[in-house]
Amino acid sequence: YAMIGSKTTGENIYIKDIADSNDPLQGIGIYMYQAEVSLKRTMIEKSRYTAVFTDRFSEGAKNSFDAADLYIKDTVPREIDNSGGIGLNFQGNNTIKLKRTLIDGSKSSGMIALIRLESEEVSLLASEFIIRNTLADQSNGTGGEGLVLQDNVDAIIKNSVIDSNSLTGISVSTRKPATKAAFKLFDTIVIKNNALREMEGKYGSG
């Protein structure tokens, strides 16, 4: 758990089975607000709603997340409404660096990076990055994307595999009206085995 304004460095961390409650922020593996977090050799298993969440309560809030050898496994929905199950959930101004990351068995989305305000920006650099086995949101049957990127997200993703997700492997969306064209580079990406989503029996796009 990263406190407001904190700078946290950790190695050899195992976070498992975070308890749920009526508070929507409870059950999250790592929660960040105006924080800098650097992790090495970390496993987060069976968090509620999302394994890592960067929040933005106020305009201008910024977070930095730098992780190497990160394993996100089996994030589960929130008990109060059966929603979520997202692996990595980055919202607002974020600088994100991921190296050797595996996100496996999430619900709704394996990873999302999005902005809420026109002034916000996200920078994502990921290499040796695997997202697999993402299922639909259990509360309404929607979602199932491996990776979701919105405009204002500058992304460079290299040497990565997007495998066996339910809706799409990678989804790049634009707010309406578009706020800013962002740069996205996908280099040596394998997208495979996307399955039909159970709710409609269709999709499974790359």
mmCIF file of N, CA and C in Angstrom, residues 13 25 58 67 85 97 125 149 187 194:
data_model
loop_
_atom_site.group_PDB
_atom_site.id
_atom_site.type_symbol
_atom_site.label_atom_id
_atom_site.label_comp_id
_atom_site.label_asym_id
_atom_site.label_seq_id
_atom_site.Cartn_x
_atom_site.Cartn_y
_atom_site.Cartn_z
ATOM 1 N N ILE A 13 8.801 -9.290 -2.871
ATOM 2 C CA ILE A 13 7.529 -9.035 -2.195
ATOM 3 C C ILE A 13 6.483 -10.028 -2.684
ATOM 4 N N LEU A 25 -12.081 0.730 -1.978
ATOM 5 C CA LEU A 25 -10.632 0.709 -2.109
ATOM 6 C C LEU A 25 -10.007 -0.466 -1.365
ATOM 7 N N SER A 58 -7.358 14.498 -7.569
ATOM 8 C CA SER A 58 -7.312 15.915 -7.908
ATOM 9 C C SER A 58 -6.518 16.120 -9.185
ATOM 10 N N ALA A 67 8.555 -1.334 -12.350
ATOM 11 C CA ALA A 67 8.591 -2.701 -11.839
ATOM 12 C C ALA A 67 9.377 -3.611 -12.777
ATOM 13 N N GLY A 85 -11.507 -7.020 -11.153
ATOM 14 C CA GLY A 85 -10.607 -8.147 -11.370
ATOM 15 C C GLY A 85 -9.469 -7.765 -12.298
ATOM 16 N N LYS A 97 6.889 2.015 -16.082
ATOM 17 C CA LYS A 97 7.952 1.216 -16.695
ATOM 18 C C LYS A 97 7.816 -0.222 -16.206
ATOM 19 N N LEU A 125 6.282 2.381 -20.896
ATOM 20 C CA LEU A 125 7.382 1.661 -21.542
ATOM 21 C C LEU A 125 7.372 0.241 -20.993
ATOM 22 N N LEU A 149 -5.556 0.852 -24.004
ATOM 23 C CA LEU A 149 -4.855 2.135 -23.997
ATOM 24 C C LEU A 149 -5.786 3.204 -24.553
ATOM 25 N N ASP A 187 6.433 -3.283 -31.015
ATOM 26 C CA ASP A 187 7.578 -3.874 -31.696
ATOM 27 C C ASP A 187 7.741 -5.321 -31.232
ATOM 28 N N ASN A 194 -6.894 -15.681 -28.901
ATOM 29 C CA ASN A 194 -8.011 -14.960 -28.292
ATOM 30 C C ASN A 194 -9.289 -15.763 -28.477
#
